[in-house]
Amino acid sequence: MNNKQLVSLMDQMTLDEKIGQLMQLATPFYKGSANQGQITGPMVGMGINDDVVRNSGSVLGASGANEVISIQQAHISENRLGIPLLVMSDIVHGYKTIFPVPLAIGCSWDLELAEKSAEIAAKEAAVSGVHVTFAPMVDLVRDPRWGRVMESTGEDSYLNSQFAKAQVRGFQGSDLTNDYDRVASCVKHFAAYGAPEGGRDYNTVNMSERELRDSYLPAYKAALDAGSEMVMTAFNTVDGIPATGNKQLMRDLLRDEWNFDGVIISDWGAVKELIPHGVAENEKEAALKALTAGVDIEMMTACYVKNLKELVDNGDIEEELLNESVLRILQLKQKLGLFDNPYRGANEQLEKDIVMSEAHRQVSRELASKSAVLLKNDDVLPLQKEQKVALIGPFADNNDILGPWSWLGSKDEAITMNEGLKMKVNASNFTVSKGCDIETSDDRQLTEALQVAKDADVVVLALGEDSEMSGEAGSLTDIRLPQVQLDLIRKVKELDKPMVSVLFNGRPLDLHGVMEHSNAVLEAWYPGTEGGAAIADLIFGDANPSGKLTMSFPYSVGQVPVYYNNFNTGRPKGAPDAQERYVSQYLDSPNEPLFPFGYGLSYTTFTYNNARLSAAEMTADRPITMKVSVKNTGNTAGEETVQLYIRDLVGEVVRPLKELKGFVKIHLQPEEEKEVTFTISEEELRYHHANLEFSSDPGKFIAYIGSNSRDVQAIPFELLK
Ligand code: GLC
């Protein structure tokens, strides 16, 4: 249908039917769903009757070709005009083949593989009947107390923007209408959900519009520039106004400034939450505020369906405003081809053929091995297959390695560390003994594990957080490993054996009690379906670690927020003329994090040689280049991510000590050397001035090149008028 026909369809709709299109319900409300009628928790008391279901526009959480076809068939027959449902689900880092959590994928710095993982997720979701995924989540994060840092690609807006584009490309492809192997994406959570005070989920977000535009907004814009079809609003306030009722964010910025004409959906219940936020007295006012501010679809509360008719009849809301939302929703259905084929890609046979296919699992295994970050290695890794290994810890044989937002994944089909090692070494060469659970222990477990460790040549400790300790509403004030695991490490250390700690977690941790006792530390994150196989590949050297942190690891939670692109302050510690005491510092901790953004070791070593700029001065018309020769000086092939940072020495407002402006991944054989070139153009030097103008200033800059945000070579240059 063309737009005229869609308008004509809308003109046939009653007011109730129009309002119904703005309602998104979960599957228990729908005939044909596996959990039909199981109305529990927040769904009880929503006041949803059959008419509302019949007129609703989209369903949340349906999956499986059979279930989706059944729901859609029933809906089309019951909806007076036969308008199909949009089927939306959270496919964040895989559908059933689960990839590492996005924070891990970010640490791969591998945009192609990230795009590939999103494409596979889209393929598996599309044949299973899904039309739209609530991803990518691109919230910038600087606070590991927040449980959802696992869902972001990290603390840098440039890198997050690159990953946002890669994921949208992977999910949507280039022809969403005809390519039934793809799904529409919904970038979230708009905006700045990753900056809650205290790292406490859903908490207040307070920041200037300038900081919002410089740091937090670029990745959403990048996703929209890549064509993301939808935006999901965040739970939090921005400058005192809940994002879900924030006209400045949705109408002024998204619609008018960024020209976004796709569909905006609230997060779960966020429309009704305008009441506890204290900006709406009741559901009627919440409906008025949310629709006026720009929310097209209300997810899982019923303020719209219960109040919009009265608001329109009373003239409090122009029907035209409602029509705009209805038309956007119909246009998305049209773009997805649902009026021609309401079942789109749902196909039970294809589902059986491709979901969790070996090919998909191999990509997950590759991405997991590229996402892990080697934090320490005193020459104990890689292990030799002849060594007698004690595999100890709560993650020694634990399939809870998919991480949050993997609700369609199958833990039972995940490869644990135990199964991964079995693929590498003879059973006689390694013994598994848990030693303790995630947060509890008993003497028998501990005694048995210590005996196993005594009999081994090397101990691999598999440690970490339960996946429930991360993710939504998973905020922590203490980001150390649970005490029982720290006790286990200490007890094993007394045996004086080489110790490798492998961490399964969703956030940067305070590694006190881990680093000092371990001879090697490998951050595995939640590595997904093939996690144990990928980690075994790494610890036995069949893969060489290449991951680089995209979120700083603090010494302790007391440093939080700590991130690489911070400001110098007026009393920088360590400045030549700095006083001993009266500088910006802690009395009990360094200022810098334990591990900085961009940090990660390899089994080989790389040297950076002959770093040079093509000129010491540039203009807007005459960019310059940075070249550097990188050599693999070790005896193992490996991948290095060469990073370019820039510092603006004097701005109209304070400028970060450095900002990531480019990176290149290169693979080098032993003794191989490659030259890497970056172009530095005037665009890269722009920032938001006090008046929010986005522009550059002539003046002095420093270009930094290196293997992370700390260990860099500095070369000055100047931007001339
Ligand atoms: C949740 C999350 C959001 C998700 C939505 C639907 O509350 O905040 O990311 O897409 O509900 O499951």
GROMACS .gro file of N, CA and C and ligand atoms in nm, residues 24 60 89-90 92 134-135 137 148 151 188-189 193 201-202 232-233 235 266-269 299 405 407 472, ligand 1:
model
   90
   24GLN      N    1   0.068  -0.170   2.291
   24GLN     CA    2   0.148  -0.293   2.277
   24GLN      C    3   0.127  -0.380   2.401
   60LEU      N    4   0.435  -0.790   2.222
   60LEU     CA    5   0.571  -0.791   2.276
   60LEU      C    6   0.606  -0.933   2.323
   89SER      N    7   1.039  -0.806   1.989
   89SER     CA    8   1.102  -0.883   2.098
   89SER      C    9   1.240  -0.828   2.127
   90ASP      N   10   1.294  -0.864   2.245
   90ASP     CA   11   1.429  -0.823   2.283
   90ASP      C   12   1.532  -0.922   2.230
   92VAL      N   13   1.887  -0.892   2.178
   92VAL     CA   14   1.990  -0.792   2.206
   92VAL      C   15   2.129  -0.840   2.168
  134PHE      N   16   1.415  -0.498   1.997
  134PHE     CA   17   1.442  -0.382   2.084
  134PHE      C   18   1.593  -0.373   2.107
  135ALA      N   19   1.662  -0.336   2.003
  135ALA     CA   20   1.808  -0.324   2.007
  135ALA      C   21   1.848  -0.244   1.882
  137MET      N   22   2.098  -0.138   2.211
  137MET     CA   23   2.105  -0.051   2.328
  137MET      C   24   2.237   0.023   2.319
  148ARG      N   25   2.310  -0.262   3.393
  148ARG     CA   26   2.292  -0.274   3.249
  148ARG      C   27   2.413  -0.230   3.168
  151GLU      N   28   2.496  -0.432   2.870
  151GLU     CA   29   2.415  -0.423   2.749
  151GLU      C   30   2.464  -0.314   2.654
  188LYS      N   31   1.777   0.216   2.168
  188LYS     CA   32   1.731   0.248   2.304
  188LYS      C   33   1.850   0.276   2.392
  189HIS      N   34   1.825   0.339   2.513
  189HIS     CA   35   1.699   0.391   2.565
  189HIS      C   36   1.712   0.542   2.563
  193TYR      N   37   2.001   0.683   2.955
  193TYR     CA   38   1.961   0.588   3.060
  193TYR      C   39   2.083   0.534   3.134
  201ASP      N   40   1.955   0.172   3.909
  201ASP     CA   41   1.870   0.165   3.791
  201ASP      C   42   1.747   0.253   3.810
  202TYR      N   43   1.701   0.312   3.698
  202TYR     CA   44   1.581   0.396   3.692
  202TYR      C   45   1.600   0.529   3.765
  232MET      N   46   1.320   0.373   2.142
  232MET     CA   47   1.250   0.345   2.268
  232MET      C   48   1.291   0.449   2.372
  233THR      N   49   1.191   0.503   2.442
  233THR     CA   50   1.222   0.605   2.543
  233THR      C   51   1.272   0.538   2.670
  235PHE      N   52   1.347   0.515   3.099
  235PHE     CA   53   1.270   0.527   3.223
  235PHE      C   54   1.304   0.655   3.298
  266SER      N   55   0.734   0.363   2.413
  266SER     CA   56   0.780   0.380   2.552
  266SER      C   57   0.847   0.251   2.596
  267ASP      N   58   0.929   0.260   2.702
  267ASP     CA   59   0.974   0.136   2.763
  267ASP      C   60   0.858   0.080   2.846
  268TRP      N   61   0.878  -0.042   2.894
  268TRP     CA   62   0.771  -0.113   2.963
  268TRP      C   63   0.714  -0.031   3.079
  269GLY      N   64   0.588   0.014   3.064
  269GLY     CA   65   0.521   0.081   3.174
  269GLY      C   66   0.563   0.226   3.194
  299MET      N   67   0.391   0.083   2.576
  299MET     CA   68   0.422  -0.057   2.604
  299MET      C   69   0.372  -0.094   2.742
  405TRP      N   70   1.938  -1.060   2.911
  405TRP     CA   71   1.884  -1.031   2.778
  405TRP      C   72   1.920  -1.141   2.678
  407TRP      N   73   1.694  -1.417   2.674
  407TRP     CA   74   1.583  -1.496   2.725
  407TRP      C   75   1.543  -1.610   2.631
  472GLU      N   76   1.904  -0.565   3.398
  472GLU     CA   77   1.806  -0.466   3.447
  472GLU      C   78   1.779  -0.487   3.595
  722GLC     C1   79   1.253  -0.360   2.974
  722GLC     C2   80   1.377  -0.291   2.925
  722GLC     C3   81   1.381  -0.269   2.777
  722GLC     C4   82   1.311  -0.384   2.705
  722GLC     C5   83   1.164  -0.378   2.743
  722GLC     C6   84   1.083  -0.491   2.677
  722GLC     O1   85   1.205  -0.299   3.090
  722GLC     O2   86   1.413  -0.168   2.988
  722GLC     O3   87   1.520  -0.257   2.738
  722GLC     O4   88   1.325  -0.370   2.565
  722GLC     O5   89   1.146  -0.383   2.884
  722GLC     O6   90   1.122  -0.615   2.728
   0.00000   0.00000   0.00000
